[in-house]
XYZ file of N, CA and C in Angstrom:
810
model
N 75.341 22.102 -36.357
C 74.032 22.521 -35.877
C 73.873 24.045 -35.883
N 74.994 24.753 -35.716
C 74.922 26.211 -35.773
C 74.393 26.661 -37.137
N 74.855 25.996 -38.208
C 74.386 26.331 -39.555
C 72.893 26.056 -39.688
N 72.441 24.938 -39.143
C 71.024 24.581 -39.221
C 70.159 25.581 -38.448
N 70.639 26.012 -37.283
C 69.887 26.978 -36.484
C 69.793 28.308 -37.227
N 70.902 28.740 -37.812
C 70.893 29.977 -38.592
C 69.887 29.862 -39.742
N 69.875 28.721 -40.400
C 68.967 28.529 -41.547
C 67.519 28.569 -41.068
N 67.224 27.945 -39.942
C 65.866 27.951 -39.403
C 65.406 29.367 -39.059
N 66.294 30.135 -38.442
C 65.945 31.508 -38.093
C 65.645 32.318 -39.355
N 66.468 32.124 -40.388
C 66.309 32.898 -41.622
C 65.062 32.498 -42.409
N 64.621 31.227 -42.266
C 63.516 30.730 -43.088
C 62.281 30.362 -42.272
N 62.220 30.801 -41.026
C 61.111 30.395 -40.146
C 59.753 30.745 -40.722
N 59.629 31.916 -41.317
C 58.320 32.367 -41.784
C 57.787 31.533 -42.946
N 58.651 30.760 -43.614
C 58.194 29.890 -44.703
C 57.721 28.542 -44.181
N 57.820 28.335 -42.875
C 57.405 27.087 -42.216
C 58.032 25.861 -42.887
N 59.346 25.781 -42.941
C 59.986 24.633 -43.597
C 59.724 23.338 -42.837
N 59.615 22.240 -43.583
C 59.451 20.932 -42.975
C 60.792 20.316 -42.637
N 60.757 19.148 -42.002
C 61.993 18.467 -41.616
C 62.872 18.184 -42.826
N 62.253 17.770 -43.936
C 63.035 17.468 -45.140
C 63.776 18.702 -45.635
N 63.125 19.864 -45.563
C 63.745 21.103 -46.039
C 64.967 21.467 -45.193
N 64.798 21.392 -43.875
C 65.893 21.767 -42.976
C 67.042 20.778 -43.107
N 66.707 19.483 -43.179
C 67.748 18.465 -43.314
C 68.526 18.652 -44.615
N 67.794 18.990 -45.693
C 68.450 19.208 -46.982
C 69.422 20.385 -46.894
N 69.014 21.452 -46.191
C 69.889 22.614 -46.026
C 71.137 22.262 -45.228
N 70.986 21.307 -44.314
C 72.134 20.887 -43.494
C 72.962 19.811 -44.176
N 72.457 19.275 -45.306
C 73.186 18.255 -46.034
C 73.137 16.888 -45.378
N 72.031 16.599 -44.669
C 71.906 15.329 -43.949
C 70.581 14.664 -44.274
N 70.509 13.355 -44.059
C 69.247 12.637 -44.198
C 68.305 13.081 -43.081
N 67.005 13.192 -43.362
C 66.065 13.709 -42.354
C 66.111 12.990 -41.015
N 66.118 11.656 -41.025
C 66.105 10.924 -39.751
C 67.389 11.161 -38.958
N 68.515 11.198 -39.668
C 69.792 11.444 -38.987
C 69.853 12.867 -38.461
N 69.368 13.824 -39.272
C 69.363 15.224 -38.836
C 68.482 15.405 -37.601
N 67.306 14.773 -37.603
C 66.395 14.885 -36.464
C 67.068 14.417 -35.172
N 67.738 13.259 -35.238
C 68.418 12.726 -34.054
C 69.552 13.637 -33.624
N 70.333 14.112 -34.588
C 71.493 14.941 -34.273
C 71.070 16.285 -33.693
N 70.029 16.881 -34.260
C 69.549 18.178 -33.773
C 69.059 18.052 -32.334
N 68.275 17.013 -32.058
C 67.768 16.829 -30.701
C 68.909 16.557 -29.727
N 69.896 15.792 -30.168
C 71.038 15.474 -29.313
C 71.856 16.717 -28.990
N 72.121 17.550 -29.996
C 73.004 18.693 -29.813
C 72.298 19.915 -29.240
N 71.062 20.156 -29.644
C 70.345 21.366 -29.240
C 69.414 21.093 -28.059
N 68.942 19.855 -27.938
C 68.122 19.501 -26.798
C 66.633 19.490 -27.069
N 66.206 19.944 -28.235
C 64.795 19.930 -28.630
C 64.722 19.524 -30.095
N 63.523 19.218 -30.556
C 63.355 18.831 -31.955
C 63.358 20.061 -32.854
N 63.706 19.885 -34.138
C 63.625 21.027 -35.069
C 62.217 21.612 -35.130
N 61.185 20.769 -35.054
C 59.811 21.244 -35.106
C 59.501 22.152 -33.919
N 59.928 21.725 -32.724
C 59.664 22.526 -31.534
C 60.414 23.853 -31.597
N 61.639 23.830 -32.100
C 62.406 25.065 -32.228
C 61.736 26.007 -33.226
N 61.231 25.468 -34.311
C 60.538 26.286 -35.305
C 59.257 26.879 -34.717
N 58.532 26.085 -33.944
C 57.318 26.594 -33.313
C 57.632 27.775 -32.403
N 58.742 27.677 -31.724
C 59.141 28.783 -30.855
C 59.426 30.037 -31.670
N 60.151 29.872 -32.777
C 60.466 31.028 -33.604
C 59.198 31.667 -34.159
N 58.265 30.856 -34.608
C 57.021 31.378 -35.179
C 56.179 32.085 -34.126
N 56.284 31.637 -32.897
C 55.516 32.254 -31.838
C 56.046 33.608 -31.414
N 57.260 33.949 -31.843
C 57.841 35.249 -31.521
C 57.922 35.487 -30.009
N 58.066 34.395 -29.270
C 58.101 34.559 -27.823
C 59.310 35.380 -27.384
N 60.436 35.129 -28.021
C 61.627 35.890 -27.634
C 61.430 37.377 -27.906
N 60.850 37.702 -29.059
C 60.638 39.108 -29.384
C 59.694 39.768 -28.381
N 58.651 39.042 -27.987
C 57.702 39.604 -27.036
C 58.377 39.892 -25.696
N 59.192 38.958 -25.211
C 59.849 39.151 -23.922
C 60.849 40.299 -23.988
N 61.614 40.337 -25.065
C 62.623 41.385 -25.183
C 61.962 42.759 -25.268
N 60.899 42.865 -26.045
C 60.216 44.147 -26.190
C 59.595 44.606 -24.877
N 59.168 43.645 -24.056
C 58.540 43.988 -22.780
C 59.573 44.268 -21.688
N 60.848 43.957 -21.940
C 61.882 44.160 -20.932
C 61.595 43.336 -19.684
N 61.222 42.097 -19.856
C 60.797 41.241 -18.756
C 61.848 41.134 -17.655
N 61.445 41.336 -16.435
C 62.351 41.225 -15.300
C 62.637 39.761 -14.998
N 63.883 39.478 -14.625
C 64.228 38.086 -14.360
C 64.867 37.866 -13.007
N 65.170 38.925 -12.277
C 65.857 38.767 -10.997
C 64.841 38.461 -9.901
N 64.134 37.413 -10.110
C 63.065 37.005 -9.210
C 63.186 35.499 -9.011
N 63.413 35.078 -7.776
C 63.684 33.667 -7.521
C 62.510 32.778 -7.894
N 61.287 33.256 -7.675
C 60.141 32.416 -7.985
C 60.004 32.227 -9.481
N 60.320 33.282 -10.238
C 60.270 33.149 -11.691
C 61.358 32.198 -12.143
N 62.510 32.288 -11.500
C 63.595 31.383 -11.853
C 63.193 29.933 -11.666
N 62.504 29.605 -10.589
C 62.130 28.221 -10.352
C 61.121 27.734 -11.372
N 60.344 28.625 -11.937
C 59.353 28.214 -12.931
C 59.976 27.945 -14.285
N 61.267 28.273 -14.452
C 61.916 28.092 -15.740
C 62.875 26.912 -15.765
N 62.817 26.047 -14.758
C 63.730 24.913 -14.736
C 63.445 24.009 -15.929
N 64.502 23.438 -16.493
C 64.361 22.606 -17.677
C 65.417 21.520 -17.672
N 65.083 20.299 -18.118
C 66.077 19.234 -18.153
C 66.940 19.274 -19.404
N 66.725 20.240 -20.293
C 67.425 20.265 -21.561
C 68.761 20.977 -21.508
N 69.316 21.219 -22.681
C 70.611 21.883 -22.813
C 70.506 23.323 -22.325
N 71.664 23.862 -21.970
C 71.738 25.233 -21.486
C 70.784 25.455 -20.320
N 70.683 24.430 -19.464
C 69.824 24.513 -18.297
C 70.522 25.300 -17.197
N 69.757 25.652 -16.150
C 70.359 26.348 -15.015
C 71.249 25.388 -14.248
N 72.444 25.834 -13.920
C 73.393 25.035 -13.161
C 73.813 25.800 -11.917
N 74.237 25.038 -10.918
C 74.872 25.679 -9.774
C 76.309 25.981 -10.187
N 76.634 27.254 -10.292
C 77.965 27.656 -10.751
C 78.671 28.388 -9.616
N 79.854 27.916 -9.289
C 80.671 28.553 -8.259
C 81.774 29.359 -8.925
N 81.879 30.619 -8.555
C 82.856 31.513 -9.166
C 84.013 31.755 -8.210
N 85.214 31.347 -8.623
C 86.430 31.569 -7.841
C 87.279 32.629 -8.535
N 87.803 33.559 -7.771
C 88.678 34.590 -8.338
C 90.128 34.127 -8.317
N 90.901 34.575 -9.280
C 92.346 34.365 -9.250
C 92.913 35.090 -8.037
N 93.949 34.540 -7.469
C 94.581 35.195 -6.318
C 95.404 36.386 -6.794
N 95.671 37.343 -5.907
C 96.521 38.471 -6.290
C 97.879 38.026 -6.821
N 98.417 36.962 -6.233
C 99.713 36.459 -6.699
C 99.635 35.910 -8.108
N 98.571 35.186 -8.419
C 98.394 34.647 -9.765
C 98.241 35.769 -10.780
N 97.533 36.829 -10.391
C 97.368 37.974 -11.282
C 98.692 38.691 -11.495
N 99.407 38.910 -10.414
C 100.665 39.656 -10.480
C 101.714 38.934 -11.325
N 101.736 37.608 -11.208
C 102.776 36.827 -11.867
C 102.338 36.234 -13.199
N 101.231 36.717 -13.730
C 100.787 36.230 -15.034
C 100.446 34.759 -15.054
N 99.989 34.250 -13.910
C 99.592 32.844 -13.850
C 100.734 31.895 -13.565
N 101.871 32.416 -13.130
C 103.001 31.534 -12.832
C 102.592 30.511 -11.775
N 102.895 29.250 -12.050
C 102.508 28.182 -11.142
C 101.203 27.507 -11.517
N 100.428 28.141 -12.410
C 99.173 27.545 -12.865
C 99.403 26.636 -14.072
N 98.677 25.549 -14.118
C 98.614 24.714 -15.313
C 97.235 24.899 -15.928
N 97.201 25.307 -17.178
C 95.943 25.552 -17.877
C 95.788 24.535 -19.003
N 94.742 23.725 -18.924
C 94.416 22.770 -19.975
C 93.453 23.450 -20.946
N 93.637 23.216 -22.227
C 92.805 23.911 -23.194
C 92.481 23.015 -24.391
N 91.399 23.375 -25.096
C 91.021 22.640 -26.292
C 89.935 23.389 -27.043
N 89.758 23.060 -28.316
C 88.715 23.647 -29.155
C 87.671 22.581 -29.474
N 86.394 22.968 -29.409
C 85.302 22.010 -29.553
C 84.153 22.619 -30.348
N 83.319 21.743 -30.906
C 82.081 22.194 -31.539
C 81.009 22.387 -30.480
N 80.085 23.313 -30.744
C 78.905 23.491 -29.905
C 77.736 23.798 -30.821
N 76.499 23.707 -30.336
C 75.360 24.020 -31.202
C 75.357 25.454 -31.719
N 76.160 26.320 -31.105
C 76.145 27.740 -31.468
C 77.450 28.180 -32.121
N 78.268 27.215 -32.511
C 79.525 27.513 -33.171
C 80.702 26.965 -32.382
N 81.869 26.856 -33.029
C 83.049 26.327 -32.356
C 83.476 27.209 -31.182
N 83.965 26.584 -30.133
C 84.418 27.312 -28.955
C 85.789 26.812 -28.528
N 86.524 27.707 -27.877
C 87.763 27.327 -27.218
C 87.537 27.388 -25.724
N 87.967 26.360 -25.012
C 87.766 26.298 -23.562
C 89.095 26.047 -22.881
N 89.323 26.777 -21.791
C 90.537 26.589 -20.997
C 90.146 26.465 -19.533
N 90.896 25.653 -18.789
C 90.548 25.427 -17.397
C 91.790 25.145 -16.558
N 91.717 25.569 -15.301
C 92.729 25.215 -14.313
C 92.153 24.091 -13.458
N 92.879 23.690 -12.427
C 92.345 22.642 -11.565
C 91.200 23.146 -10.691
N 90.932 24.482 -10.723
C 89.831 25.040 -9.941
C 88.612 25.392 -10.775
N 88.702 25.238 -12.086
C 87.537 25.490 -12.910
C 87.861 26.117 -14.256
N 86.816 26.432 -15.006
C 86.964 27.050 -16.326
C 87.478 28.476 -16.156
N 88.541 28.824 -16.855
C 89.071 30.185 -16.771
C 88.815 30.982 -18.046
N 88.472 30.295 -19.136
C 88.222 31.022 -20.384
C 87.357 30.155 -21.289
N 86.317 30.759 -21.854
C 85.452 30.084 -22.824
C 85.048 31.127 -23.844
N 85.422 30.912 -25.092
C 85.195 31.920 -26.128
C 84.777 31.249 -27.422
N 83.930 31.922 -28.192
C 83.620 31.458 -29.534
C 84.817 31.749 -30.426
N 85.124 30.790 -31.280
C 86.255 30.940 -32.189
C 85.749 30.834 -33.618
N 86.638 30.928 -34.595
C 86.236 30.935 -35.992
C 85.588 29.639 -36.438
N 84.948 29.683 -37.600
C 84.274 28.504 -38.139
C 85.247 27.344 -38.330
N 86.487 27.672 -38.678
C 87.539 26.659 -38.763
C 88.572 27.034 -37.702
N 88.322 26.646 -36.438
C 89.126 27.164 -35.336
C 90.610 26.878 -35.492
N 91.390 27.899 -35.291
C 92.844 27.791 -35.306
C 93.300 27.576 -33.869
N 93.687 26.334 -33.559
C 94.084 26.001 -32.189
C 95.250 26.861 -31.731
N 96.181 27.137 -32.637
C 97.337 27.946 -32.256
C 96.932 29.373 -31.897
N 95.930 29.908 -32.605
C 95.469 31.264 -32.301
C 94.835 31.309 -30.913
N 94.037 30.297 -30.570
C 93.435 30.259 -29.244
C 94.512 30.109 -28.174
N 95.488 29.272 -28.442
C 96.599 29.124 -27.498
C 97.344 30.444 -27.330
N 97.494 31.196 -28.421
C 98.168 32.477 -28.343
C 97.410 33.464 -27.467
N 96.067 33.430 -27.544
C 95.245 34.285 -26.683
C 95.491 33.969 -25.215
N 95.538 32.678 -24.900
C 95.778 32.260 -23.519
C 97.184 32.639 -23.069
N 98.161 32.462 -23.954
C 99.540 32.771 -23.598
C 99.718 34.257 -23.319
N 99.009 35.096 -24.105
C 99.111 36.532 -23.880
C 98.487 36.929 -22.548
N 97.396 36.260 -22.172
C 96.726 36.579 -20.916
C 97.462 36.015 -19.713
N 98.092 34.851 -19.896
C 98.766 34.160 -18.784
C 100.180 33.753 -19.195
N 101.078 34.731 -19.357
C 102.427 34.410 -19.851
C 103.227 33.499 -18.926
N 102.849 33.458 -17.651
C 103.605 32.617 -16.719
C 103.038 31.234 -16.537
N 101.890 30.951 -17.140
C 101.228 29.664 -16.918
C 101.784 28.587 -17.842
N 101.617 27.348 -17.430
C 101.956 26.202 -18.261
C 100.698 25.789 -19.011
N 100.745 25.799 -20.351
C 99.585 25.497 -21.177
C 99.696 24.091 -21.754
N 98.658 23.295 -21.538
C 98.632 21.922 -22.039
C 97.365 21.703 -22.869
N 97.529 21.303 -24.134
C 96.370 21.004 -24.964
C 95.814 19.642 -24.556
N 94.542 19.595 -24.197
C 93.941 18.361 -23.688
C 92.446 18.373 -24.017
N 92.105 17.935 -25.231
C 90.716 18.000 -25.677
C 89.795 17.116 -24.841
N 90.287 15.970 -24.434
C 89.445 15.058 -23.645
C 89.059 15.702 -22.311
N 90.014 16.381 -21.696
C 89.739 16.990 -20.396
C 88.818 18.195 -20.521
N 89.018 19.024 -21.535
C 88.207 20.241 -21.656
C 86.825 19.957 -22.234
N 86.648 18.801 -22.853
C 85.332 18.455 -23.379
C 84.339 18.191 -22.252
N 84.815 17.707 -21.110
C 83.905 17.300 -20.038
C 83.072 18.453 -19.483
N 83.664 19.593 -19.106
C 82.812 20.674 -18.590
C 81.892 21.271 -19.645
N 82.337 21.293 -20.908
C 81.457 21.810 -21.963
C 80.259 20.882 -22.146
N 80.514 19.577 -22.172
C 79.434 18.598 -22.277
C 78.496 18.711 -21.084
N 79.066 18.904 -19.921
C 78.262 19.048 -18.706
C 77.355 20.265 -18.801
N 77.885 21.367 -19.295
C 77.095 22.592 -19.402
C 75.988 22.463 -20.439
N 76.327 21.878 -21.601
C 75.340 21.762 -22.661
C 74.310 20.682 -22.369
N 74.602 19.817 -21.415
C 73.580 18.898 -20.940
C 73.606 17.512 -21.532
N 74.610 17.182 -22.330
C 74.638 15.856 -22.945
C 75.121 14.790 -21.975
N 75.743 15.183 -20.894
C 76.234 14.215 -19.924
C 75.526 14.377 -18.597
N 76.175 13.931 -17.537
C 75.568 14.058 -16.223
C 75.513 15.510 -15.780
N 74.424 15.891 -15.142
C 74.276 17.258 -14.666
C 75.008 17.424 -13.346
N 75.372 18.620 -13.054
C 76.041 18.888 -11.793
C 76.604 20.282 -11.793
N 77.182 20.702 -10.675
C 77.713 22.062 -10.577
C 78.954 22.265 -11.427
N 79.177 23.503 -11.803
C 80.382 23.893 -12.530
C 81.162 24.879 -11.678
N 82.477 24.861 -11.815
C 83.329 25.831 -11.138
C 84.018 26.697 -12.181
N 84.105 28.001 -11.884
C 84.812 28.942 -12.737
C 85.981 29.525 -11.951
N 87.089 29.740 -12.628
C 88.294 30.305 -12.003
C 88.740 31.469 -12.871
N 88.295 32.681 -12.526
C 88.426 33.810 -13.441
C 89.245 34.954 -12.846
N 89.766 35.764 -13.731
C 90.476 36.972 -13.335
C 89.550 38.160 -13.520
N 89.534 39.053 -12.536
C 88.682 40.222 -12.644
C 88.783 41.079 -11.399
N 88.366 42.338 -11.522
C 88.339 43.231 -10.370
C 87.181 42.833 -9.456
N 87.167 43.376 -8.243
C 86.061 43.094 -7.333
C 84.720 43.490 -7.949
N 84.709 44.637 -8.643
C 83.475 45.100 -9.280
C 83.029 44.135 -10.371
N 83.964 43.708 -11.218
C 83.617 42.760 -12.271
C 83.080 41.458 -11.684
N 83.696 40.983 -10.629
C 83.235 39.752 -9.998
C 81.820 39.901 -9.455
N 81.500 41.079 -8.904
C 80.139 41.335 -8.424
C 79.130 41.255 -9.571
N 79.488 41.857 -10.687
C 78.594 41.858 -11.846
C 78.422 40.439 -12.388
N 79.512 39.701 -12.499
C 79.422 38.341 -13.033
C 78.619 37.439 -12.103
N 78.756 37.663 -10.798
C 77.967 36.888 -9.841
C 76.483 37.204 -10.015
N 76.157 38.481 -10.242
C 74.767 38.862 -10.474
C 74.240 38.243 -11.772
N 75.076 38.162 -12.791
C 74.669 37.530 -14.044
C 74.266 36.074 -13.826
N 74.937 35.415 -12.914
C 74.658 34.002 -12.654
C 73.297 33.783 -12.003
N 72.652 34.844 -11.518
C 71.319 34.699 -10.923
C 70.208 34.757 -11.966
N 70.542 35.108 -13.215
C 69.522 35.225 -14.258
C 69.212 33.832 -14.796
N 68.000 33.364 -14.665
C 67.669 32.011 -15.119
C 67.662 31.887 -16.632
N 67.920 30.681 -17.109
C 67.889 30.417 -18.541
C 66.504 30.699 -19.099
N 66.459 31.298 -20.281
C 65.196 31.595 -20.931
C 64.638 32.951 -20.591
N 65.403 33.792 -19.877
C 64.891 35.088 -19.448
C 65.954 36.154 -19.677
N 65.543 37.411 -19.544
C 66.446 38.527 -19.751
C 66.321 39.531 -18.620
N 67.306 40.407 -18.511
C 67.247 41.542 -17.605
C 67.856 42.745 -18.316
N 67.849 43.896 -17.674
C 68.421 45.104 -18.253
C 69.714 45.460 -17.529
N 70.490 46.340 -18.146
C 71.729 46.781 -17.510
C 71.433 47.493 -16.187
N 70.348 48.271 -16.165
C 69.992 48.989 -14.945
C 69.610 48.013 -13.830
N 68.802 47.003 -14.166
C 68.402 46.012 -13.162
C 69.606 45.209 -12.684
N 70.515 44.923 -13.598
C 71.718 44.185 -13.218
C 72.587 45.018 -12.283
N 72.664 46.326 -12.546
C 73.419 47.211 -11.666
C 72.842 47.186 -10.251
N 71.522 47.188 -10.146
C 70.879 47.123 -8.830
C 71.165 45.789 -8.161
N 71.141 44.708 -8.943
C 71.411 43.386 -8.388
C 72.846 43.263 -7.888
N 73.753 44.026 -8.513
C 75.153 44.017 -8.099
C 75.429 45.067 -7.028
N 74.354 45.648 -6.457
C 74.462 46.672 -5.408
C 75.167 47.924 -5.907
N 75.034 48.222 -7.213
C 75.583 49.439 -7.807
C 74.523 50.100 -8.670
N 73.401 50.546 -8.078
C 72.260 51.017 -8.873
C 72.556 52.203 -9.783
N 73.582 52.981 -9.493
C 73.884 54.133 -10.335
C 74.996 53.886 -11.328
N 75.364 52.626 -11.530
C 76.544 52.322 -12.345
C 76.207 51.460 -13.553
N 75.093 51.754 -14.216
C 74.676 50.921 -15.345
C 75.728 50.899 -16.456
N 76.355 52.047 -16.710
C 77.358 52.089 -17.780
C 78.578 51.241 -17.421
N 79.032 51.355 -16.179
C 80.174 50.553 -15.734
C 79.817 49.071 -15.732
N 78.577 48.765 -15.393
C 78.114 47.383 -15.429
C 78.188 46.843 -16.858
N 77.790 47.664 -17.830
C 77.864 47.250 -19.218
C 79.285 46.898 -19.635
N 80.252 47.676 -19.156
C 81.657 47.394 -19.460
C 82.081 46.072 -18.839
N 81.651 45.826 -17.605
C 81.989 44.577 -16.922
C 81.351 43.378 -17.617
N 80.116 43.567 -18.094
C 79.442 42.497 -18.833
C 80.250 42.140 -20.083
N 80.726 43.161 -20.781
C 81.497 42.923 -21.993
C 82.833 42.263 -21.749
N 83.341 42.343 -20.516
C 84.633 41.748 -20.179
C 84.501 40.312 -19.689
N 83.303 39.780 -19.690
C 83.062 38.405 -19.241
C 83.989 37.425 -19.959
N 84.806 36.653 -19.210
C 85.758 35.749 -19.851
C 85.210 34.360 -20.143
N 83.963 34.085 -19.741
C 83.429 32.725 -19.891
C 82.081 32.803 -20.609
N 82.109 32.740 -21.929
C 80.890 32.855 -22.731
C 79.881 31.776 -22.357
N 78.626 32.111 -22.443
C 77.474 31.235 -22.213
C 77.287 30.879 -20.745
N 78.334 30.406 -20.077
C 78.175 29.964 -18.680
C 77.869 31.156 -17.784
N 78.678 32.226 -17.869
C 78.303 33.503 -17.270
C 77.456 34.186 -18.341
N 76.125 34.225 -18.161
C 75.222 34.510 -19.286
C 75.060 35.990 -19.618
N 76.108 36.616 -20.128
C 76.020 38.028 -20.486
C 75.057 38.246 -21.656
N 74.720 37.179 -22.394
C 73.770 37.317 -23.514
C 72.354 37.573 -23.029
N 72.084 37.414 -21.725
C 70.739 37.622 -21.193
C 70.487 39.065 -20.763
N 71.421 39.972 -21.058
C 71.259 41.373 -20.675
C 70.899 42.190 -21.916
N 69.825 42.989 -21.801
C 69.366 43.813 -22.916
C 69.211 45.253 -22.435
N 68.903 46.146 -23.356
C 68.679 47.547 -22.994
C 67.277 47.745 -22.418
N 67.099 48.818 -21.682
C 65.800 49.111 -21.079
C 64.711 49.254 -22.131
N 65.067 49.705 -23.325
C 64.107 49.880 -24.420
C 63.603 48.555 -24.974
N 64.275 47.464 -24.618
C 63.942 46.164 -25.180
C 64.846 45.756 -26.317
N 65.700 46.684 -26.812
C 66.663 46.353 -27.859
C 67.710 45.395 -27.302
N 68.254 44.557 -28.177
C 69.214 43.555 -27.720
C 70.474 44.173 -27.147
N 70.886 45.327 -27.658
C 72.160 45.888 -27.222
C 73.307 45.160 -27.909
N 74.522 45.328 -27.411
C 75.675 44.698 -28.035
C 75.907 43.290 -27.532
N 76.798 42.589 -28.207
C 77.241 41.269 -27.764
C 78.585 40.994 -28.416
N 79.545 40.655 -27.608
C 80.914 40.456 -28.082
C 80.995 39.451 -29.223
N 80.106 38.452 -29.209
C 80.178 37.373 -30.184
C 79.142 37.531 -31.289
N 78.545 38.725 -31.421
C 77.623 38.995 -32.509
C 76.168 38.896 -32.095
N 75.340 39.821 -32.591
C 73.933 39.863 -32.217
C 73.164 38.641 -32.710
N 73.554 38.089 -33.844
C 72.841 36.913 -34.337
C 73.021 35.740 -33.382
N 74.233 35.578 -32.870
C 74.465 34.501 -31.905
C 73.701 34.769 -30.609
N 73.610 36.034 -30.210
C 72.837 36.379 -29.019
C 71.372 35.994 -29.209
N 70.806 36.288 -30.394
C 69.419 35.914 -30.670
C 69.232 34.394 -30.602
N 70.199 33.659 -31.154
C 70.100 32.202 -31.156
C 70.136 31.638 -29.739
N 71.035 32.162 -28.914
C 71.130 31.695 -27.532
C 69.832 31.964 -26.782
N 69.279 33.171 -26.933
C 68.040 33.507 -26.246
C 66.872 32.663 -26.757
N 66.829 32.425 -28.059
C 65.742 31.631 -28.620
C 65.819 30.184 -28.151
N 67.021 29.608 -28.156
C 67.175 28.222 -27.709
C 66.828 28.085 -26.239
N 67.294 29.009 -25.415
C 66.992 28.959 -23.985
C 65.503 29.160 -23.727
N 64.900 30.090 -24.471
C 63.491 30.356 -24.274
C 62.616 29.179 -24.636
N 62.962 28.477 -25.728
C 62.161 27.327 -26.130
C 62.271 26.204 -25.118
N 63.454 26.014 -24.532
C 63.624 24.994 -23.500
C 62.866 25.365 -22.240
N 62.940 26.638 -21.871
C 62.303 27.070 -20.646
C 60.783 26.960 -20.711
N 60.229 27.017 -21.916
C 58.780 26.924 -22.074
C 58.322 25.483 -22.216
N 59.195 24.553 -21.864
C 58.786 23.154 -21.827
C 58.980 22.405 -23.110
N 59.867 22.923 -24.022
C 60.110 22.221 -25.254
C 60.876 20.939 -25.026
């Protein structure tokens, strides 16, 4: 589906029909329609309408504020990448000091509508979620985890790690998610503030700094945003520059555009 979304973004102005998009994805139209709706949460037609409407561009250019609870409630959506109650737990000082000694981390690599991801979790929640290569190397992802947590016990368990990803993307039962992350007190403040940004909306680094009670630390906030260990769930892709420019994104600006476009189309009732 990531390939299909990229193709739609690149060819939106030509107004391709279902047959055109399905052909680009190498699937029969009826099968592609079902698969796209299942994985992305909306129909290809609705996603194309959103792209043609340039709604994302308008919001980004306007620097729309999102740290407003009433606005957040107006953006609720039953689709994928919906707002979830997310609880953020910090690693204990002992776990940090000992490189995760005593922790068991389950991990696996999975497909998502926005590209393959690697997910790792402890018994207290997701500790790492990252986009990986088009042909994910499980050993490389395991090596990343081993370097970060040399004292932890790593167990590959695709069935177990698929559940929170499915829960987040919305294909299964909805409910709260727990995160178990390593970070400084400042980073945790910033990540907690990121969790207040509703799906389908954006904020600026300056506004995020104010939300984290550090109004003069926009640059430091940007560094903390970039250190986010849980892609998509802690929504660092929803932060843009005051000018309305997208700014940077660890996983690439094109993926950032796709995430914002998908969330925006869902939030507008797609």
